[in-house]
Amino acid sequence: MKTRQIALLTLLILKISPFSRAVETNVAQLATANNTFAFRLLTQLTAKSPGTNIFVSPYSAATALQMALNGAAGETKTEMQNALATSDISLQQLNAANQAAAKLIDSHDTNIILTVANALWYRQSARVQPGFLDANQKFFSSTIKPLDFGNVKVAEDTINQWASDQTHGRITGIANGMIDPTYTDLILANAIYFKGAWLDPFNPKKTKDRLFHPAIGAERAVPMMELSQRFYYRKGPNYQAVWLSYLGFGVGMYVFLPDADSSTTLLLDHLNGQYWQQEIVSGFNLNLGSLVLPRFRVENTLELKAPLQALGMETAFKPGKADFSGMFADPHSISAVRQKTFIAVDEKGTEAAAATAIGMVALSAETHPPKPFEMIVDRPFLFVIADAQSGMILFVGVVNTL
């Protein structure tokens, strides 16, 4: 077991990248930006719904918004870049980084399933700028098709079926209620799906009921898994954390347990993309210990308009003020940004999926050996699923109650 874990570290260090140094730099910049956006977005969502379970794919949301960014201009573009933490990355670099990152993330490892897909549907009569469609096809490998938005049922079914197909049936109904038969001219979408088995699975025979102490409400007994071995472990100033690898080594889950006198809110206050990469990820070391972790399952439908506005992306949603002149020949604005998510974690591994849809409407609408540790995750905790090759956070969530 020790040998396999050390092999993981060696693989990550010695892996030879198929990309040029310039592209690697772009991917690293994109990962830092997307990971900063991840923690900002999760902070907004948890503040809006305290005490609830939140699971979001910041990668999916950021990718869909960066697809739309190719059509934005002026103040609209500046605000979107600020919200996405990409102000210091040119659009050309951003597109190239997304293209390269997708190649890294899309898994060819038979031990896991990890796929990403993008799509764009536009009204047949809409005057969509050819350069916008070309950029989405070239850099995001988007499926691009005309669609009759006047027939709402058929249009919704088409988009819903695509999202379901890309997420193995886990995401359904993503487009329901998003389409205005008169004013909706374009829908952008991203879907991501992951299924992986633990490198070191939990023994179901050791799973037993233990008390979980939620952020709000009474404690209750829930099934908790147990594993004792050498982990990549970190003891931070106000938390404990472990890295759990999936088969194939490239993807893993970080579990962060705030100290009893701290909280996930306080933990999120200190997290951003640069600190995550330079301080958090590099601070894990092999340590003997035991982990107790609840089985859990979370499904969310997240309306992201308000959180994005809180992050400073306001003009894009304002009819008559939004500038998507790189996307349309006439005035348009974003009407909605919606994400649906699913995750299930058990003794064998993890299945997770997310789809993000963006609606575009015409003007009239809206050093010393450490002591063995014990980490009992029996209160609210933060978790992150990350791709080691690209450095990208794929999913992030907070479990407050079970």
Short mmCIF file of C-alpha atoms in Angstrom, two decimals:
data_model
loop_
_atom_site.label_atom_id
_atom_site.label_comp_id
_atom_site.label_asym_id
_atom_site.label_seq_id
_atom_site.Cartn_x
_atom_site.Cartn_y
_atom_site.Cartn_z
CA MET A 1 0.00 0.00 0.00
CA LYS A 2 2.83 2.37 0.86
CA THR A 3 4.51 1.56 -2.45
CA ARG A 4 1.40 2.45 -4.43
CA GLN A 5 1.01 5.78 -2.70
CA ILE A 6 4.64 6.72 -3.29
CA ALA A 7 4.20 5.71 -6.92
CA LEU A 8 1.40 8.28 -7.14
CA LEU A 9 3.75 11.05 -6.06
CA THR A 10 6.42 9.87 -8.49
CA LEU A 11 4.00 9.76 -11.40
CA LEU A 12 2.82 13.28 -10.74
CA ILE A 13 6.36 14.64 -10.54
CA LEU A 14 7.88 12.74 -13.46
CA LYS A 15 4.98 12.92 -15.90
CA ILE A 16 6.15 14.43 -19.20
CA SER A 17 3.60 16.87 -20.60
CA PRO A 18 2.59 16.55 -24.27
CA PHE A 19 2.11 20.33 -24.42
CA SER A 20 4.53 23.18 -24.99
CA ARG A 21 5.83 25.18 -22.04
CA ALA A 22 3.67 28.15 -23.14
CA VAL A 23 0.53 26.02 -23.13
CA GLU A 24 1.48 24.49 -19.77
CA THR A 25 1.79 28.02 -18.38
CA ASN A 26 -1.62 28.91 -19.80
CA VAL A 27 -3.18 25.81 -18.23
CA ALA A 28 -1.57 26.61 -14.88
CA GLN A 29 -2.93 30.18 -15.06
CA LEU A 30 -6.37 28.86 -15.97
CA ALA A 31 -6.29 26.38 -13.10
CA THR A 32 -5.40 29.13 -10.62
CA ALA A 33 -8.19 31.34 -11.98
CA ASN A 34 -10.80 28.57 -12.07
CA ASN A 35 -9.87 27.42 -8.57
CA THR A 36 -10.18 30.98 -7.24
CA PHE A 37 -13.59 31.15 -8.91
CA ALA A 38 -14.45 27.79 -7.31
CA PHE A 39 -14.00 29.03 -3.76
CA ARG A 40 -15.64 32.40 -4.48
CA LEU A 41 -18.69 30.69 -5.98
CA LEU A 42 -18.99 28.15 -3.18
CA THR A 43 -18.74 30.97 -0.62
CA GLN A 44 -21.63 32.79 -2.29
CA LEU A 45 -23.77 29.66 -2.49
CA THR A 46 -23.20 28.62 1.12
CA ALA A 47 -23.90 32.15 2.36
CA LYS A 48 -27.22 32.13 0.49
CA SER A 49 -28.29 28.75 1.91
CA PRO A 50 -26.58 28.27 5.31
CA GLY A 51 -26.86 24.84 6.87
CA THR A 52 -27.71 23.08 3.61
CA ASN A 53 -25.60 20.74 1.48
CA ILE A 54 -24.08 22.45 -1.55
CA PHE A 55 -22.38 20.62 -4.41
CA VAL A 56 -21.22 22.55 -7.47
CA SER A 57 -18.89 22.06 -10.42
CA PRO A 58 -16.97 25.33 -10.73
CA TYR A 59 -15.16 23.88 -13.73
CA SER A 60 -18.45 23.36 -15.56
CA ALA A 61 -19.74 26.84 -14.69
CA ALA A 62 -16.44 28.54 -15.57
CA THR A 63 -16.16 26.69 -18.88
CA ALA A 64 -19.68 27.66 -19.96
CA LEU A 65 -19.06 31.29 -18.98
CA GLN A 66 -15.70 31.31 -20.79
CA MET A 67 -17.47 30.02 -23.89
CA ALA A 68 -19.82 33.02 -23.59
CA LEU A 69 -16.86 35.32 -22.92
CA ASN A 70 -15.85 34.85 -26.56
CA GLY A 71 -18.89 36.91 -27.49
CA ALA A 72 -18.62 39.60 -24.81
CA ALA A 73 -17.16 43.10 -25.17
CA GLY A 74 -16.68 46.31 -23.20
CA GLU A 75 -17.82 46.48 -19.58
CA THR A 76 -19.66 43.18 -19.93
CA LYS A 77 -16.41 41.40 -20.81
CA THR A 78 -14.43 43.15 -18.07
CA GLU A 79 -16.93 42.20 -15.37
CA MET A 80 -17.07 38.59 -16.57
CA GLN A 81 -13.25 38.39 -16.52
CA ASN A 82 -13.14 39.84 -13.00
CA ALA A 83 -15.80 37.41 -11.74
CA LEU A 84 -13.96 34.49 -13.36
CA ALA A 85 -10.55 35.71 -12.06
CA THR A 86 -9.16 35.70 -15.62
CA SER A 87 -8.38 39.42 -16.00
CA ASP A 88 -4.65 38.76 -16.45
CA ILE A 89 -5.18 36.13 -19.17
CA SER A 90 -5.83 37.18 -22.76
CA LEU A 91 -8.79 35.63 -24.55
CA GLN A 92 -6.43 33.84 -26.93
CA GLN A 93 -4.49 32.34 -24.00
CA LEU A 94 -7.74 31.46 -22.21
CA ASN A 95 -9.11 29.63 -25.24
CA ALA A 96 -5.85 27.74 -25.78
CA ALA A 97 -5.73 26.81 -22.08
CA ASN A 98 -9.30 25.50 -22.15
CA GLN A 99 -8.49 23.41 -25.20
CA ALA A 100 -5.39 21.94 -23.55
CA ALA A 101 -7.05 21.42 -20.16
CA ALA A 102 -9.92 19.49 -21.74
CA LYS A 103 -7.42 17.08 -23.29
CA LEU A 104 -5.82 16.52 -19.88
CA ILE A 105 -9.13 16.11 -18.07
CA ASP A 106 -10.86 13.82 -20.57
CA SER A 107 -9.64 10.49 -19.23
CA HIS A 108 -8.29 7.64 -21.31
CA ASP A 109 -7.66 5.65 -18.14
CA THR A 110 -9.86 2.54 -18.09
CA ASN A 111 -9.96 2.64 -14.28
CA ILE A 112 -12.14 5.76 -14.21
CA ILE A 113 -14.67 7.59 -16.35
CA LEU A 114 -14.05 11.33 -16.67
CA THR A 115 -15.60 13.16 -19.62
CA VAL A 116 -16.34 16.77 -20.51
CA ALA A 117 -18.60 17.99 -23.32
CA ASN A 118 -19.76 21.39 -24.60
CA ALA A 119 -22.69 22.34 -26.81
CA LEU A 120 -24.37 25.39 -28.28
CA TRP A 121 -27.87 25.65 -29.77
CA TYR A 122 -29.05 28.79 -31.60
CA ARG A 123 -32.35 29.94 -33.11
CA GLN A 124 -32.31 29.47 -36.87
CA SER A 125 -33.15 33.11 -37.52
CA ALA A 126 -30.69 34.56 -34.97
CA ARG A 127 -27.82 36.63 -36.35
CA VAL A 128 -25.02 34.80 -34.52
CA GLN A 129 -21.53 36.07 -35.28
CA PRO A 130 -19.53 33.43 -37.25
CA GLY A 131 -16.34 34.17 -35.27
CA PHE A 132 -18.11 33.28 -32.02
CA LEU A 133 -19.28 29.94 -33.38
CA ASP A 134 -15.82 29.24 -34.83
CA ALA A 135 -14.11 29.91 -31.48
CA ASN A 136 -16.48 27.62 -29.62
CA GLN A 137 -16.01 24.86 -32.14
CA LYS A 138 -12.22 25.20 -32.36
CA PHE A 139 -11.28 25.70 -28.72
CA PHE A 140 -14.17 24.07 -26.84
CA SER A 141 -15.04 21.29 -29.33
CA SER A 142 -18.64 22.40 -28.97
CA THR A 143 -21.50 20.64 -30.69
CA ILE A 144 -23.21 23.49 -32.58
CA LYS A 145 -26.74 23.11 -33.93
CA PRO A 146 -29.69 25.33 -34.90
CA LEU A 147 -32.85 24.79 -32.86
CA ASP A 148 -36.46 25.93 -33.07
CA PHE A 149 -36.90 27.76 -29.77
CA GLY A 150 -40.46 28.60 -30.80
CA ASN A 151 -41.31 24.97 -30.08
CA VAL A 152 -40.33 25.05 -26.39
CA LYS A 153 -41.11 21.41 -25.62
CA VAL A 154 -38.95 20.06 -28.46
CA ALA A 155 -36.13 22.51 -27.68
CA GLU A 156 -36.12 21.60 -23.97
CA ASP A 157 -36.22 17.89 -24.77
CA THR A 158 -33.26 18.23 -27.15
CA ILE A 159 -31.07 20.01 -24.59
CA ASN A 160 -32.22 17.80 -21.71
CA GLN A 161 -31.43 14.66 -23.70
CA TRP A 162 -27.93 15.93 -24.51
CA ALA A 163 -27.23 16.64 -20.83
CA SER A 164 -28.59 13.26 -19.79
CA ASP A 165 -26.54 11.45 -22.42
CA GLN A 166 -23.32 13.24 -21.37
CA THR A 167 -23.87 12.47 -17.66
CA HIS A 168 -25.04 8.84 -17.95
CA GLY A 169 -28.59 9.83 -16.99
CA ARG A 170 -27.62 11.62 -13.77
CA ILE A 171 -28.57 15.16 -14.90
CA THR A 172 -32.12 15.61 -16.15
CA GLY A 173 -34.34 18.58 -16.93
CA ILE A 174 -31.53 21.15 -17.08
CA ALA A 175 -33.35 23.29 -19.69
CA ASN A 176 -36.84 23.16 -18.20
CA GLY A 177 -38.24 26.67 -17.91
CA MET A 178 -35.16 28.35 -19.42
CA ILE A 179 -36.53 28.93 -22.92
CA ASP A 180 -38.69 31.88 -23.96
CA PRO A 181 -40.32 31.03 -27.31
CA THR A 182 -39.98 34.61 -28.54
CA TYR A 183 -36.74 35.95 -27.10
CA THR A 184 -34.35 33.04 -26.38
CA ASP A 185 -31.83 32.93 -29.21
CA LEU A 186 -29.04 30.74 -27.84
CA ILE A 187 -28.27 28.19 -25.12
CA LEU A 188 -24.68 27.36 -24.12
CA ALA A 189 -24.02 24.20 -22.14
CA ASN A 190 -21.22 22.27 -20.47
CA ALA A 191 -21.48 18.79 -18.96
CA ILE A 192 -18.97 16.88 -16.86
CA TYR A 193 -19.20 13.31 -15.59
CA PHE A 194 -16.91 11.37 -13.26
CA LYS A 195 -17.03 7.84 -11.90
CA GLY A 196 -14.09 6.33 -10.07
CA ALA A 197 -13.29 3.57 -7.61
CA TRP A 198 -11.08 4.29 -4.60
CA LEU A 199 -7.47 3.15 -4.90
CA ASP A 200 -7.94 1.84 -1.35
CA PRO A 201 -11.64 1.07 -0.87
CA PHE A 202 -13.38 1.14 2.48
CA ASN A 203 -14.33 -2.25 3.92
CA PRO A 204 -18.15 -2.34 4.10
CA LYS A 205 -17.90 -4.59 7.18
CA LYS A 206 -16.37 -1.67 9.10
CA THR A 207 -19.19 0.72 8.18
CA LYS A 208 -21.42 1.44 11.15
CA ASP A 209 -23.82 4.07 12.39
CA ARG A 210 -22.26 7.02 14.18
CA LEU A 211 -23.62 10.40 15.22
CA PHE A 212 -23.24 13.28 12.76
CA HIS A 213 -23.55 16.78 14.22
CA PRO A 214 -25.10 19.07 11.56
CA ALA A 215 -24.60 22.80 11.27
CA ILE A 216 -28.29 23.32 12.04
CA GLY A 217 -30.66 20.90 13.75
CA ALA A 218 -30.36 17.78 15.86
CA GLU A 219 -27.61 15.19 15.58
CA ARG A 220 -28.51 11.82 14.11
CA ALA A 221 -26.93 8.47 13.42
CA VAL A 222 -25.72 7.89 9.84
CA PRO A 223 -23.64 5.13 8.19
CA MET A 224 -19.95 5.99 8.44
CA MET A 225 -17.09 4.23 6.67
CA GLU A 226 -13.71 3.60 8.27
CA LEU A 227 -10.21 3.20 6.86
CA SER A 228 -6.85 2.93 8.64
CA GLN A 229 -3.61 3.16 6.61
CA ARG A 230 -0.95 5.63 5.45
CA PHE A 231 -2.66 8.68 3.93
CA TYR A 232 -1.50 11.88 2.34
CA TYR A 233 -2.52 14.06 5.27
CA ARG A 234 -2.29 17.70 6.32
CA LYS A 235 -2.91 19.37 9.68
CA GLY A 236 -3.70 23.00 8.99
CA PRO A 237 -4.14 25.85 11.47
CA ASN A 238 -7.86 25.17 11.94
CA TYR A 239 -8.52 21.91 10.11
CA GLN A 240 -7.43 18.39 9.18
CA ALA A 241 -7.40 17.13 5.60
CA VAL A 242 -6.74 13.93 3.69
CA TRP A 243 -6.29 13.07 0.01
CA LEU A 244 -8.12 9.96 -1.20
CA SER A 245 -6.91 8.71 -4.57
CA TYR A 246 -9.06 6.99 -7.15
CA LEU A 247 -7.72 4.15 -9.28
CA GLY A 248 -5.62 5.55 -12.07
CA PHE A 249 -3.90 8.08 -9.77
CA GLY A 250 -4.85 11.22 -11.73
CA VAL A 251 -7.98 12.20 -9.81
CA GLY A 252 -8.59 12.28 -6.08
CA MET A 253 -10.77 13.74 -3.37
CA TYR A 254 -9.60 16.13 -0.68
CA VAL A 255 -11.67 16.02 2.52
CA PHE A 256 -11.32 19.00 4.85
CA LEU A 257 -12.61 18.76 8.42
CA PRO A 258 -12.64 22.11 10.26
CA ASP A 259 -11.72 21.98 13.96
CA ALA A 260 -14.60 21.88 16.41
CA ASP A 261 -14.25 25.60 17.14
CA SER A 262 -14.00 26.51 13.44
CA SER A 263 -16.32 26.06 10.44
CA THR A 264 -16.39 25.52 6.69
CA THR A 265 -17.23 29.23 6.34
CA LEU A 266 -14.03 30.27 8.10
CA LEU A 267 -12.07 27.76 6.04
CA LEU A 268 -13.45 29.12 2.76
CA ASP A 269 -12.56 32.67 3.80
CA HIS A 270 -8.86 31.82 3.39
CA LEU A 271 -8.99 29.81 0.17
CA ASN A 272 -8.16 31.05 -3.32
CA GLY A 273 -6.54 29.53 -6.38
CA GLN A 274 -2.98 30.62 -5.69
CA TYR A 275 -3.04 29.68 -2.00
CA TRP A 276 -4.65 26.36 -2.90
CA GLN A 277 -1.87 25.40 -5.31
CA GLN A 278 1.14 26.85 -3.49
CA GLU A 279 0.23 26.12 0.13
CA ILE A 280 -2.59 23.59 0.42
CA VAL A 281 -1.85 20.99 -2.25
CA SER A 282 1.89 21.00 -1.59
CA GLY A 283 1.40 20.60 2.15
CA PHE A 284 0.23 16.97 2.24
CA ASN A 285 2.62 14.31 3.57
CA LEU A 286 2.38 10.59 4.17
CA ASN A 287 1.07 9.89 7.64
CA LEU A 288 -0.32 6.84 9.38
CA GLY A 289 -3.84 7.40 10.63
CA SER A 290 -7.50 6.47 10.57
CA LEU A 291 -10.34 8.15 8.70
CA VAL A 292 -14.04 7.93 9.47
CA LEU A 293 -16.13 9.35 6.64
CA PRO A 294 -19.91 9.25 6.12
CA ARG A 295 -21.44 7.85 3.00
CA PHE A 296 -23.26 10.73 1.35
CA ARG A 297 -25.32 11.72 -1.66
CA VAL A 298 -26.14 15.28 -2.75
CA GLU A 299 -28.25 16.59 -5.63
CA ASN A 300 -28.62 20.31 -6.32
CA THR A 301 -30.30 22.62 -8.80
CA LEU A 302 -28.39 25.90 -8.57
CA GLU A 303 -29.48 29.19 -10.10
CA LEU A 304 -26.17 31.04 -10.47
CA LYS A 305 -27.38 34.47 -11.62
CA ALA A 306 -27.43 36.01 -8.11
CA PRO A 307 -24.06 34.55 -7.02
CA LEU A 308 -22.43 35.76 -10.24
CA GLN A 309 -23.93 39.23 -9.78
CA ALA A 310 -22.54 39.25 -6.23
CA LEU A 311 -19.11 38.50 -7.73
CA GLY A 312 -19.40 41.63 -9.87
CA MET A 313 -20.81 40.15 -13.09
CA GLU A 314 -23.81 42.47 -13.37
CA THR A 315 -23.92 44.07 -16.82
CA ALA A 316 -24.16 40.73 -18.65
CA PHE A 317 -27.65 40.25 -17.20
CA LYS A 318 -28.94 43.76 -18.01
CA PRO A 319 -31.06 44.05 -21.18
CA GLY A 320 -29.95 47.05 -23.20
CA LYS A 321 -26.62 47.36 -21.36
CA ALA A 322 -25.06 43.92 -21.88
CA ASP A 323 -22.55 43.88 -24.72
CA PHE A 324 -22.37 40.55 -26.53
CA SER A 325 -21.53 42.13 -29.88
CA GLY A 326 -19.00 39.37 -30.50
CA MET A 327 -21.85 36.86 -30.27
CA PHE A 328 -24.79 38.61 -31.95
CA ALA A 329 -25.27 41.41 -34.45
CA ASP A 330 -28.13 42.79 -32.29
CA PRO A 331 -28.38 43.44 -28.50
CA HIS A 332 -28.61 40.38 -26.23
CA SER A 333 -28.14 39.61 -22.54
CA ILE A 334 -27.89 36.52 -20.33
CA SER A 335 -31.27 35.48 -18.92
CA ALA A 336 -30.14 32.62 -16.67
CA VAL A 337 -27.17 30.52 -15.61
CA ARG A 338 -28.28 27.20 -14.16
CA GLN A 339 -26.35 24.19 -12.92
CA LYS A 340 -27.63 20.79 -11.86
CA THR A 341 -25.33 18.47 -9.91
CA PHE A 342 -25.20 14.96 -8.50
CA ILE A 343 -22.70 13.13 -6.28
CA ALA A 344 -22.76 9.79 -4.46
CA VAL A 345 -19.88 8.60 -2.26
CA ASP A 346 -19.72 5.11 -0.78
CA GLU A 347 -17.25 2.36 0.18
CA LYS A 348 -16.40 1.60 -3.46
CA GLY A 349 -15.87 5.09 -4.83
CA THR A 350 -17.59 8.17 -6.22
CA GLU A 351 -19.97 9.09 -9.01
CA ALA A 352 -20.40 12.79 -9.79
CA ALA A 353 -22.00 14.77 -12.59
CA ALA A 354 -22.90 18.35 -13.43
CA ALA A 355 -24.37 20.31 -16.30
CA THR A 356 -24.39 24.08 -16.70
CA ALA A 357 -26.69 25.93 -19.09
CA ILE A 358 -26.60 29.63 -20.03
CA GLY A 359 -29.57 31.24 -21.75
CA MET A 360 -29.02 34.20 -24.12
CA VAL A 361 -32.03 36.37 -24.92
CA ALA A 362 -32.74 39.29 -27.21
CA LEU A 363 -33.08 42.83 -25.86
CA SER A 364 -36.69 42.65 -24.72
CA ALA A 365 -36.21 39.85 -22.17
CA GLU A 366 -34.13 39.24 -18.85
CA THR A 367 10.29 17.20 8.68
CA HIS A 368 9.68 15.18 11.90
CA PRO A 369 7.65 11.96 11.70
CA PRO A 370 4.19 13.08 12.76
CA LYS A 371 2.09 11.23 15.28
CA PRO A 372 -0.70 9.03 13.95
CA PHE A 373 -3.83 11.09 13.47
CA GLU A 374 -7.52 10.41 13.92
CA MET A 375 -9.98 12.24 11.70
CA ILE A 376 -13.65 11.58 12.44
CA VAL A 377 -15.81 13.46 9.99
CA ASP A 378 -18.86 13.75 12.23
CA ARG A 379 -19.67 17.42 11.60
CA PRO A 380 -19.92 19.74 8.58
CA PHE A 381 -17.03 19.31 6.15
CA LEU A 382 -15.68 20.57 2.84
CA PHE A 383 -14.63 18.29 -0.02
CA VAL A 384 -12.88 18.88 -3.35
CA ILE A 385 -12.47 16.56 -6.34
CA ALA A 386 -9.46 17.65 -8.38
CA ASP A 387 -7.59 16.53 -11.47
CA ALA A 388 -3.89 16.26 -10.65
CA GLN A 389 -2.62 16.59 -14.23
CA SER A 390 -4.30 19.91 -15.03
CA GLY A 391 -4.46 21.13 -11.42
CA MET A 392 -8.15 21.86 -12.00
CA ILE A 393 -10.79 21.60 -9.28
CA LEU A 394 -13.63 19.72 -10.96
CA PHE A 395 -16.16 19.62 -8.15
CA VAL A 396 -16.37 21.20 -4.71
CA GLY A 397 -18.95 20.97 -1.95
CA VAL A 398 -19.94 21.43 1.67
CA VAL A 399 -21.87 18.79 3.62
CA ASN A 400 -23.69 20.40 6.52
CA THR A 401 -26.30 17.76 7.28
CA LEU A 402 -26.98 14.10 6.57
#
